[in-house]
Coordinates of C-alpha atoms and ligand atoms in Angstrom, one line a residue:
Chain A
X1 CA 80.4 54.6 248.7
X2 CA 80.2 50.8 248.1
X3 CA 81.7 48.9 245.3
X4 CA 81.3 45.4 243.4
X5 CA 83.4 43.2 241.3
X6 CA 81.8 41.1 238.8
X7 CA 84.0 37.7 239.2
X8 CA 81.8 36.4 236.3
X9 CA 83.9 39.4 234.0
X10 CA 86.4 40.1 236.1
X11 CA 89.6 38.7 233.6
X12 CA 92.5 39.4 236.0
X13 CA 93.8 42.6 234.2
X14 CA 94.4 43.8 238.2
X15 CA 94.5 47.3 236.4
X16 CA 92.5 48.2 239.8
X17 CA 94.4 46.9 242.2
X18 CA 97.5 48.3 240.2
X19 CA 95.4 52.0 240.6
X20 CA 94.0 51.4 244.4
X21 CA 95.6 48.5 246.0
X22 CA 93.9 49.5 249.4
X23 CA 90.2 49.2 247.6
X24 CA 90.8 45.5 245.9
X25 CA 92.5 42.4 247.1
X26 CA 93.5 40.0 244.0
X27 CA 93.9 36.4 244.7
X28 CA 97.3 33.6 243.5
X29 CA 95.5 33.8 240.0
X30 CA 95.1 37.6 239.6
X31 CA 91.6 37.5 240.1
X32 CA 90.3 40.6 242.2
X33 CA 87.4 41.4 244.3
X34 CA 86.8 44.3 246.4
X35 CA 88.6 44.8 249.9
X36 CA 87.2 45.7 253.1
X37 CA 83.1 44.3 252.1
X38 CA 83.6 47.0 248.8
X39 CA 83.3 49.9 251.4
X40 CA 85.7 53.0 250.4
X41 CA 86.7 54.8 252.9
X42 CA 86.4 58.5 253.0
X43 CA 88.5 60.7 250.7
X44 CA 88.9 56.9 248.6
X45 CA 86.1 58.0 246.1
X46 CA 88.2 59.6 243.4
X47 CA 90.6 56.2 243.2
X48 CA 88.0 53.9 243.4
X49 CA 85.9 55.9 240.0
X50 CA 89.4 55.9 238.6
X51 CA 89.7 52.2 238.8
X52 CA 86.0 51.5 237.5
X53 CA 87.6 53.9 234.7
X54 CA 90.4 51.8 233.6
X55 CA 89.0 48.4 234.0
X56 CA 88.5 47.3 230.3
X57 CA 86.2 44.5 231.5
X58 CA 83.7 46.6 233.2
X59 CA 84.0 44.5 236.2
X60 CA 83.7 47.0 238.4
X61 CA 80.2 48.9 239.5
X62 CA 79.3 51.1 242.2
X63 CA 76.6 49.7 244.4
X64 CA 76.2 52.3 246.3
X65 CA 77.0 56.3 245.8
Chain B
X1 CA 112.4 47.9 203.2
X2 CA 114.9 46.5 205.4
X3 CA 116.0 43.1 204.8
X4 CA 117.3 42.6 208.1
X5 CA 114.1 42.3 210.0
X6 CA 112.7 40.1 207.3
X7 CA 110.4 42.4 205.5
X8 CA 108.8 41.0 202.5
X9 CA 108.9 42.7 199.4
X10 CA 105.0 43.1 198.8
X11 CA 102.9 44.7 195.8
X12 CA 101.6 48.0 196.9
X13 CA 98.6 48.5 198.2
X14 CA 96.3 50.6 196.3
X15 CA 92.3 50.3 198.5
X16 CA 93.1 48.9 202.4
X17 CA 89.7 48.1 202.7
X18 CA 89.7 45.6 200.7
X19 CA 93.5 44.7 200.0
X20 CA 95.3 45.3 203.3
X21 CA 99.0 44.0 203.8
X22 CA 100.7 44.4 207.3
X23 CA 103.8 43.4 205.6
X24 CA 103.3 47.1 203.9
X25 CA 106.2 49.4 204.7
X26 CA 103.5 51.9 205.4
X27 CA 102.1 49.8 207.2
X28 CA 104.5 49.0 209.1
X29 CA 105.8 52.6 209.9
X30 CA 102.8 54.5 210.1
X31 CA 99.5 52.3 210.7
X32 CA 97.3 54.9 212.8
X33 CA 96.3 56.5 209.8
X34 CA 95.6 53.7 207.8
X35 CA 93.5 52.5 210.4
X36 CA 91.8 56.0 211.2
X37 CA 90.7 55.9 207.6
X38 CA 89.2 52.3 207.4
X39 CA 87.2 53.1 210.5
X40 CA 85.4 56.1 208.3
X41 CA 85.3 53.7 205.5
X42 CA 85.2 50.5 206.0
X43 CA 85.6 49.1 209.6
X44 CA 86.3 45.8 209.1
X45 CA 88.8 45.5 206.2
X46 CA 89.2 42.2 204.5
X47 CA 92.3 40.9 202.3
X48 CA 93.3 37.9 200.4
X49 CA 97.0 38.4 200.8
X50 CA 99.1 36.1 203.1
X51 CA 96.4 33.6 203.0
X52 CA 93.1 36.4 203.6
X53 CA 92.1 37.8 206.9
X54 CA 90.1 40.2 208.4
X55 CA 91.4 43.4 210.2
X56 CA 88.7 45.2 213.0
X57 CA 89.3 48.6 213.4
X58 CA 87.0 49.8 216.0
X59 CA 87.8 49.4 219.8
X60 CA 83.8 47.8 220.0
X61 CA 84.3 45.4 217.6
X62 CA 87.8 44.1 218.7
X63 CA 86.2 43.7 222.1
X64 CA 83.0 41.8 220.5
X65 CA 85.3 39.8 218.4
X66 CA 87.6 38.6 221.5
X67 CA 84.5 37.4 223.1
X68 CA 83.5 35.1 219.9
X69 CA 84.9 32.2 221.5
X70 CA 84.9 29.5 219.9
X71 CA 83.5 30.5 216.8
X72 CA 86.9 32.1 216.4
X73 CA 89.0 30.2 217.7
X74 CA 92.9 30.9 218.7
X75 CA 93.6 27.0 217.1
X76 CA 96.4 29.3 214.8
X77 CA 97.5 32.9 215.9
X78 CA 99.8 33.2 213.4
X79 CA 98.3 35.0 210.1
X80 CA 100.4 33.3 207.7
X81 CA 100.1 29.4 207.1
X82 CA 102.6 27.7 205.7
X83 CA 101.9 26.6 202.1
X84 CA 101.5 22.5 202.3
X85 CA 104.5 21.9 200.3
X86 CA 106.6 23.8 203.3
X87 CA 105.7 21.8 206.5
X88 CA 107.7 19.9 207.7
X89 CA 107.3 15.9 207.2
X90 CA 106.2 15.5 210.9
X91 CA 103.8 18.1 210.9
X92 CA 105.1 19.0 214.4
X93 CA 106.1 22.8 213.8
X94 CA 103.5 23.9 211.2
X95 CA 101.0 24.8 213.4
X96 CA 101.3 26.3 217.5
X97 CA 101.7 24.4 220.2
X98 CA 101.7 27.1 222.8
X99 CA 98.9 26.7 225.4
X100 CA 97.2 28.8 226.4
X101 CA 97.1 31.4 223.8
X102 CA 96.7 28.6 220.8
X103 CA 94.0 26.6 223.0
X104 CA 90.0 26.8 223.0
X105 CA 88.3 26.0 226.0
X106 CA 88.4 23.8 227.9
X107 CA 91.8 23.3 227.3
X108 CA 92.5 27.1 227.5
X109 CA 91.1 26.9 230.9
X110 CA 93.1 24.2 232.8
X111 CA 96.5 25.4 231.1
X112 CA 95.8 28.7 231.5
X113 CA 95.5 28.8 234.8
X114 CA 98.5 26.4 235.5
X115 CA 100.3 29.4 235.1
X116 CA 98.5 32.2 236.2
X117 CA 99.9 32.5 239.4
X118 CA 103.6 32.5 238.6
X119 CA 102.5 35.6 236.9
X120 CA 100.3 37.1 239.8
X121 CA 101.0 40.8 241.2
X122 CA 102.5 39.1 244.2
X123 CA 104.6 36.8 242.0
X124 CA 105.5 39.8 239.6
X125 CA 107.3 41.9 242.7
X126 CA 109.7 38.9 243.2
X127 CA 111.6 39.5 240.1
X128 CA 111.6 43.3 240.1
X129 CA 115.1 43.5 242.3
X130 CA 116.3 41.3 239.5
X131 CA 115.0 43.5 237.0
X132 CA 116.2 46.4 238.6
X133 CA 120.0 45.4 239.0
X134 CA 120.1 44.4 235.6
X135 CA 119.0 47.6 233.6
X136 CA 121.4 49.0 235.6
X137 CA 124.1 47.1 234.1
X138 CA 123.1 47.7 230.9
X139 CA 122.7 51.2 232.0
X140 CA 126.6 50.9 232.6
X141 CA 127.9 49.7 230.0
X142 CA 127.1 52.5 227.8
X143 CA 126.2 55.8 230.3
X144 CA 129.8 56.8 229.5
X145 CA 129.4 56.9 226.0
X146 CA 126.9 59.3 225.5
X147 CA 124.7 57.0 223.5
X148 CA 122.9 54.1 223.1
X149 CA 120.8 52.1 220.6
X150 CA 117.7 52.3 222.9
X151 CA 116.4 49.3 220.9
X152 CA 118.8 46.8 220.9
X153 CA 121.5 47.4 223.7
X154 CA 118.8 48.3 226.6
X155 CA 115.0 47.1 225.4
X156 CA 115.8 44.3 223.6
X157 CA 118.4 43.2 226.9
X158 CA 115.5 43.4 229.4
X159 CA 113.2 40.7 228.4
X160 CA 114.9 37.5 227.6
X161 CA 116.9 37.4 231.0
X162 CA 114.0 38.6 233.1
X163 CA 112.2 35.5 231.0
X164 CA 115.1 32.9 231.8
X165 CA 115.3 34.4 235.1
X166 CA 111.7 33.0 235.9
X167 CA 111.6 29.9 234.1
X168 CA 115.0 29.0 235.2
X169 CA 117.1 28.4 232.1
X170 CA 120.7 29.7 231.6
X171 CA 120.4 33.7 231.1
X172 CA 123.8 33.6 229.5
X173 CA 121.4 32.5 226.5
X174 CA 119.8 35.7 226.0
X175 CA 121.0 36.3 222.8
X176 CA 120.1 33.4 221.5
X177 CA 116.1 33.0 222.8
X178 CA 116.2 36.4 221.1
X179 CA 117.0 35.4 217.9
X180 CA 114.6 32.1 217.7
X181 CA 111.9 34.6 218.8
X182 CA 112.5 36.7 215.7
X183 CA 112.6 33.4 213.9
X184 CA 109.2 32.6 214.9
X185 CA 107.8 36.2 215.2
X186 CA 109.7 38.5 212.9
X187 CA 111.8 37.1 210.1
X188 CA 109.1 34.1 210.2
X189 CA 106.6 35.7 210.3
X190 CA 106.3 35.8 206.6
X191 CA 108.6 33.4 206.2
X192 CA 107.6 29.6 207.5
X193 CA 110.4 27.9 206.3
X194 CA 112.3 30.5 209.3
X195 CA 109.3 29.6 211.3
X196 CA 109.7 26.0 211.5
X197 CA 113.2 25.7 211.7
X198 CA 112.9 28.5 215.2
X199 CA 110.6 26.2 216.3
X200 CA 112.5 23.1 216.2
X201 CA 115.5 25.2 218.0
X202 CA 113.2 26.4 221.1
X203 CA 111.1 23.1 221.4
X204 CA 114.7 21.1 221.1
X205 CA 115.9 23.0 223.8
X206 CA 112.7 22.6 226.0
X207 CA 112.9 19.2 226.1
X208 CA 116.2 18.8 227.2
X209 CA 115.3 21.3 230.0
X210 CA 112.5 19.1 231.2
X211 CA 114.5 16.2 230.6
X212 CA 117.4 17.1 232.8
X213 CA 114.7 18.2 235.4
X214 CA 113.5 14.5 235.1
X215 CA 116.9 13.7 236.9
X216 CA 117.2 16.6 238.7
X217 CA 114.4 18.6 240.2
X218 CA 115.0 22.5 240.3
X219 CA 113.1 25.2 242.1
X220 CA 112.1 26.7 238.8
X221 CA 108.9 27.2 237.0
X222 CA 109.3 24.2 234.5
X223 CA 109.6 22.0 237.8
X224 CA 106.7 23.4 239.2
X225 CA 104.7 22.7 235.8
X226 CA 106.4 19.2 235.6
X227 CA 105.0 18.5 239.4
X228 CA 101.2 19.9 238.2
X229 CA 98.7 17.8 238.0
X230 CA 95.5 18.6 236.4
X231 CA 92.3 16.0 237.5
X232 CA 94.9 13.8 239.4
X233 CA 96.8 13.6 236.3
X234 CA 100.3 15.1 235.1
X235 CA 100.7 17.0 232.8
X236 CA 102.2 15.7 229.1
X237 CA 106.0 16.4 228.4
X238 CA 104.9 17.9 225.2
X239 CA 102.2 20.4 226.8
X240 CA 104.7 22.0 229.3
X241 CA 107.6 22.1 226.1
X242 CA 104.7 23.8 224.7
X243 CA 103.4 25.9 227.5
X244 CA 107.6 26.9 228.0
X245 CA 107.7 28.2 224.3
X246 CA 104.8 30.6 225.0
X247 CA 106.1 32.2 227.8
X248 CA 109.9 32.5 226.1
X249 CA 108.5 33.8 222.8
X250 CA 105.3 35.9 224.7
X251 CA 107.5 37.0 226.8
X252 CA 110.0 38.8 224.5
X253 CA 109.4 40.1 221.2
X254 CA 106.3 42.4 222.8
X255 CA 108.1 43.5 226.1
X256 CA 111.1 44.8 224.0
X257 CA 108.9 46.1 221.9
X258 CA 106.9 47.9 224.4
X259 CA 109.7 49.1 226.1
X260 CA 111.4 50.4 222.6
X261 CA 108.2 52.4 221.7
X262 CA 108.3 54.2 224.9
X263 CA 111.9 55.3 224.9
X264 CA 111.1 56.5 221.0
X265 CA 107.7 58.7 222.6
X266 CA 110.0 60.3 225.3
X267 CA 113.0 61.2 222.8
X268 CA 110.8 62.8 220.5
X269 CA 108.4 64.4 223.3
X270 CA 110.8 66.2 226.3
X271 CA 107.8 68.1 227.9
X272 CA 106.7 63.9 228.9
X273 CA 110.1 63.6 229.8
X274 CA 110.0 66.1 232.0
X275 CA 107.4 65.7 233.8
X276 CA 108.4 62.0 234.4
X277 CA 111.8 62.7 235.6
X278 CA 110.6 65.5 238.1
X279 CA 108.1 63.2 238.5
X280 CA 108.3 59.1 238.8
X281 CA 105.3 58.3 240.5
X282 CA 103.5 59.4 237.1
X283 CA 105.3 56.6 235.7
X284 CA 102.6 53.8 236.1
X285 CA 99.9 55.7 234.3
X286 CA 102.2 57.3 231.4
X287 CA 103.0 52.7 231.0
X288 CA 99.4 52.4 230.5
X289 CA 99.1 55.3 228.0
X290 CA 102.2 54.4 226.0
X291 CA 101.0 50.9 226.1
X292 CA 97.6 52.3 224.4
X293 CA 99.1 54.4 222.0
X294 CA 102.0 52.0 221.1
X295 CA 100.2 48.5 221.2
X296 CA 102.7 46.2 219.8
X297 CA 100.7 43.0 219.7
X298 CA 98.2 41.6 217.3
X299 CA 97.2 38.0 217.7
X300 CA 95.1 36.0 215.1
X301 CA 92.2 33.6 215.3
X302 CA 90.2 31.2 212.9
X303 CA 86.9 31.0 212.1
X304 CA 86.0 27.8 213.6
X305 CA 82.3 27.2 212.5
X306 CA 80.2 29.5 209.7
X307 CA 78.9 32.6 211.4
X308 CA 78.8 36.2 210.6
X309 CA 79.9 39.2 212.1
X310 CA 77.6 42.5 211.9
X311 CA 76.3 40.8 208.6
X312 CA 79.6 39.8 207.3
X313 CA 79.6 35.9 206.6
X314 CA 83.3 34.4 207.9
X315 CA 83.6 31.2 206.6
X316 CA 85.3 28.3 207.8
X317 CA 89.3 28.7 208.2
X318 CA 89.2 32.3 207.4
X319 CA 91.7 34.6 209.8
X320 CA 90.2 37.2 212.0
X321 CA 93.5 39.7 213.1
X322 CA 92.8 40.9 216.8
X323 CA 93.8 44.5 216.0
X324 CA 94.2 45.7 220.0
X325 CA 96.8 48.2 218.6
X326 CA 94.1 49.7 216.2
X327 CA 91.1 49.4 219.0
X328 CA 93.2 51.7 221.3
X329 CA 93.3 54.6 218.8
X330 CA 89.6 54.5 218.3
X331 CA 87.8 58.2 218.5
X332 CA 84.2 56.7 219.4
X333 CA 86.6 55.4 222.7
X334 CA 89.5 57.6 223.6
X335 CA 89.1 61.1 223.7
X336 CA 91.8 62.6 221.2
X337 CA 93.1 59.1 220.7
X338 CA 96.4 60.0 218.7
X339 CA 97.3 62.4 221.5
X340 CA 99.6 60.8 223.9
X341 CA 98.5 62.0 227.5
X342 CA 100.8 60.4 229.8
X343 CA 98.5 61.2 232.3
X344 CA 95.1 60.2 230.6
X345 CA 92.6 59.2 233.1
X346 CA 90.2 56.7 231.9
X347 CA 91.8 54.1 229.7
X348 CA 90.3 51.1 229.0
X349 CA 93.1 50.0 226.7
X350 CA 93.5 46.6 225.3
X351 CA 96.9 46.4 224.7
X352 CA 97.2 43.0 226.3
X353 CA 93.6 41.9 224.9
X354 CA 90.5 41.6 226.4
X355 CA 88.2 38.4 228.0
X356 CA 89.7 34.9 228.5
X357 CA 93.1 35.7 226.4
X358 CA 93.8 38.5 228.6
X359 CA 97.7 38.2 228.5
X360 CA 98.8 36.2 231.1
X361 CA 102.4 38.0 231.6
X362 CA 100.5 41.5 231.9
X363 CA 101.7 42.4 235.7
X364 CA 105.3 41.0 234.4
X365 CA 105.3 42.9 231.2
X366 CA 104.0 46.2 233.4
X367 CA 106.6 45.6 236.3
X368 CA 109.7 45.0 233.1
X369 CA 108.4 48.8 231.3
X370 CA 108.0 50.2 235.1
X371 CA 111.7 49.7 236.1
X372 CA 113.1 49.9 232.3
X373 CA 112.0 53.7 232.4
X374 CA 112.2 54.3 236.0
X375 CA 115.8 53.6 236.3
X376 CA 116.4 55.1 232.7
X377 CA 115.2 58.1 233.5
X378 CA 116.8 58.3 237.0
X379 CA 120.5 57.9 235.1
X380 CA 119.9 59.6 232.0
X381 CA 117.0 62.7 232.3
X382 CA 118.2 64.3 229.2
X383 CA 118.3 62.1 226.0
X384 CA 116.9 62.8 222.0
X385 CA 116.8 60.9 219.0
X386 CA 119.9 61.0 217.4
X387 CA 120.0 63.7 214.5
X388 CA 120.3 61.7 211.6
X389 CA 119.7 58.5 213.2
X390 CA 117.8 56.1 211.6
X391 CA 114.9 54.1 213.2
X392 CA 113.3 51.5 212.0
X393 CA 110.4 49.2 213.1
X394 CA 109.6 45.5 212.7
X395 CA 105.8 45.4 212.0
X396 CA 103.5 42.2 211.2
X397 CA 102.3 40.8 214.6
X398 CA 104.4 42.5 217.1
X399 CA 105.5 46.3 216.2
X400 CA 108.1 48.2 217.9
X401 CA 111.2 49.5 216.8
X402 CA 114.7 47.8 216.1
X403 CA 117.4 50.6 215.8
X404 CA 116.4 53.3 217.9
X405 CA 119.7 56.0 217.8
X406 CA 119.9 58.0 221.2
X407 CA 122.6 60.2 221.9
X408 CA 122.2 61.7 225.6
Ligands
LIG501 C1 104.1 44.7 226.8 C2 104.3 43.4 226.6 C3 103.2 42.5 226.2 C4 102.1 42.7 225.5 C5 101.6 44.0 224.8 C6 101.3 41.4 225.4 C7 100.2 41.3 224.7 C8 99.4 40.1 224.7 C9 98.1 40.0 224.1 C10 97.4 41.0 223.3 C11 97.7 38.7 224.4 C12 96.3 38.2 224.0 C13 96.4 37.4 222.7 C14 95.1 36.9 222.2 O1 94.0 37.5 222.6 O2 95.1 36.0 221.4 C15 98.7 38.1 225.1 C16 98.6 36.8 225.6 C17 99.6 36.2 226.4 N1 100.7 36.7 226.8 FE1 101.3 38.6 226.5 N2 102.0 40.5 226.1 C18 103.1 41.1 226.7 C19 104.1 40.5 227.5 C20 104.0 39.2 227.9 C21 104.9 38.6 228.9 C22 106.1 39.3 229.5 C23 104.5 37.4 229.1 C24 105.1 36.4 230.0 C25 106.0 35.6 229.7 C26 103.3 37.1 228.3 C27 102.6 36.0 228.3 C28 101.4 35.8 227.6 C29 100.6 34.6 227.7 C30 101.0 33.3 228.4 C31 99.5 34.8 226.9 C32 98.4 33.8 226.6 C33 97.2 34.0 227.5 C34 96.0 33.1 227.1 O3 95.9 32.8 226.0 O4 95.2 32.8 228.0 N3 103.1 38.3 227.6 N4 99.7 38.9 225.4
LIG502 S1 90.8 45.7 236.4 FE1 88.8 44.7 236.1 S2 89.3 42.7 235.1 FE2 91.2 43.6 236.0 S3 91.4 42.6 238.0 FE3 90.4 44.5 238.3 S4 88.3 44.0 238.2 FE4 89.3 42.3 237.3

């Protein structure tokens, strides 16, 4: 699985890296994109749907299943 | 209606659509209802009391509303203007001066992030020992006594020193930033003569702070603003006095509140209690659910320039109220929205707004609730309302509640 932030929407809620602070790295202004080139590791899937769930600026897609 | 947290007496309301008043007792104690019921009817209510505004009900519309920028503008996010004959002969305190959240772009943008990263995750964790050690002194003071007022002996504590803490003012003043936020916020909220008069206290005291940090230099966050430049210039005296009385009245009335309306869900609910006590790590997520079902905050704008929403003309100077509190109980958004599911999974909740406003202190706020219940919980599993108790809520712009019996 491969995921995105949108920086364009991404507001700095960091409800994502709050949820799955191994799948998102936020910068000195809260900003976040994703860690590790957006790949999840294996087993990572459920947190990193659970973050895209609770990111109220739908910053957060998944580029690849 | 309780005098002492400056409720206006108001004529009762008879239609909410169109006649709304968030000074209602009802209101105030009870809004979900209200809300569910305009949603049905009517979902963006309109009123001409305290000067006429709109109220959004629905979780879409709040959102598409937040995004209007600058057609509504956050120029004034206080609902009620003073009337002319009430401001004060300078003008100075009638109207906000609290960059960010009363700046458009592009001023917004600069001043906004000027703070942002005294308020980052990484930022946020620095203050949490503080945090910690402190609400277990106020855990101490009263553990032998079997009980507390949950509102104003441990919430309302919290906030203000963690507040001073980072800004580096005298925390010994707790009390005090307390009651000029409730000037401003509460009791002033409906009342500008309070207003102004708050004002004056917190801006006076401001610029002393930068004054003596003129002459002597701290390792504080009103240095650090003081040494900002923005475009190779630095910043005015009266933008950071400005910028310092968001964060100390941002900071405080909607924390304790927050705080407040969780202790109140956990009295009234043990099965959550429970679970969180044999449980802490479910503590993050049941913050983010209580902070969905109890919103505290609703923040104003102004209609800028003529436009219309959904058909709706808004005219020039009108006031648009930001309901996040009422977008987070919507049905077409939150399955079983009035349920409280501490362990909800996809929650999209807007407690601390949404797009550029996005509250700055969110990761502060979230750290403060975090350790409040954490080490509440860890000291005192079993605690219940107090029979007989009575609890009472300040309502307006910021809701939570003020006297909060707990015996334990
Ligand atoms: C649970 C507690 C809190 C809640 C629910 C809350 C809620 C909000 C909301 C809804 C906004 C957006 C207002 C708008 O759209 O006009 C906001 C803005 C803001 N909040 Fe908070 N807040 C809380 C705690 C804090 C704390 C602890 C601080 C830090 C001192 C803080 C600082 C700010 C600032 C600086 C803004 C303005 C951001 C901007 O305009 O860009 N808040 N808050
Ligand atoms: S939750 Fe969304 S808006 Fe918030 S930091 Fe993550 S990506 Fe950005």
């Amino acid at each position: 699985m491969r995921i995105v932030v949108d920086s364009e929407k991404c507001e700095g809620h960091n409800r994502c890296y709050s949820i799955a602070p191994e799948l998102f790295d936020v910068d000195d202004y809260g900003y976040a994109t994703e860690a590790n080139g957006g790949v999840v590791p294996e087993g990572m899937e459920d947190k990193a749907r659970l973050a895209i769930d609770n990111c109220p600026e739908y910053a957060i897609t998944i580029v690849e299943e | 209606m309780s005098d002492e947290v400056g409720v206006p007496s108001t004529p009762p309301v008879d239609d909410w659509a169109s006649d709304y008043d968030i000074f209602d007792a009802d209101y105030i104690n009870d809004p979900y209802p209200i809300w569910a019921d305009l949603r049905g009817e009517c979902p963006v209510a309109t009123t001409e009391r305290w000067g006429g505004s709109f109220l959004p009900t629905r979780y879409e519309d709040v959102v598409e509303m937040a995004r209007m920028v600058p057609s509504l503008s956050s120029a004034d996010p206080i609902v009620v203007r003073p009337p002319d004959d009430q401001i004060d002969a300078s003008g100075a305190y009638h109207t906000v001066n609290a960059p960010p959240i009363s700046a458009d772009p592009p001023v917004h943008t600069w001043s906004r992030r000027l703070i942002l990263p005294a308020f980052s995750p990484k930022a946020t964790a620095k203050h949490e020992p503080y945090t910690r050690e402190l609400c277990n002194k106020l855990i101490d003071d009263f553990i032998e006594t079997g009980q507390v007022d949950g509102a104003q002996d441990y919430a309302q504590q919290i906030p203000p020193r963690v507040i001073a803490h980072l800004l580096g003012v005298d925390e010994g003043k707790a009390d005090e930033f307390t009651e000029w936020v409730r000037g401003v916020l509460e009791i002033g909220l409906s009342n500008p003569a309070v207003r102004q008069a708050s004002r004056e206290k917190i801006f006076g005291f401001f610029q002393q702070e930068v004054a003596d940090r003129r002459v002597n230099p701290k390792d504080d966050l009103i240095s650090e603003l003081m040494a900002a430049e923005v475009d190779g210039e630095p910043i005015s005296d009266n933008h950071i006095v400005g910028t310092c009385n968001l964060l100390l009245v941002a900071g405080i009335d909607t924390t304790w509140s927050s705080i407040g309306s969780a202790l109140w869900h956990l009295a009234g609910h043990p099965d959550d209690r429970k679970r969180l006590v044999g449980d802490p790590s479910l503590i993050p997520n049941a913050v983010e659910e209580l902070l969905r079902a109890y919103s505290p905050v609703t923040m104003a704008r102004v209609v800028s320039e003529e436009t219309e929403f959904k058909g709706c003309p808004m005219h020039v100077g009108d006031k648009v109220l930001m309901n996040f509190p009422g977008a987070n109980r919507d049905p077409e958004m939150f399955d079983n929205p009035d349920v409280v599911d501490i362990e909800r999974q996809q929650n999209r909740h807007v407690a601390f707004g949404v797009g550029i406003h996005r509250c700055a202190g969110s990761n502060l706020a979230r750290m403060e609730m975090h350790v409040a219940l954490e080490e509440f919980l860890a000291r005192i599993p079993e605690f219940a309302l107090a029979e007989g108790g009575e609890v009472t809520w300040a309502g307006g712009q910021v809701r939570g509640p003020r006297q909060l019996p707990i015996v334990f």
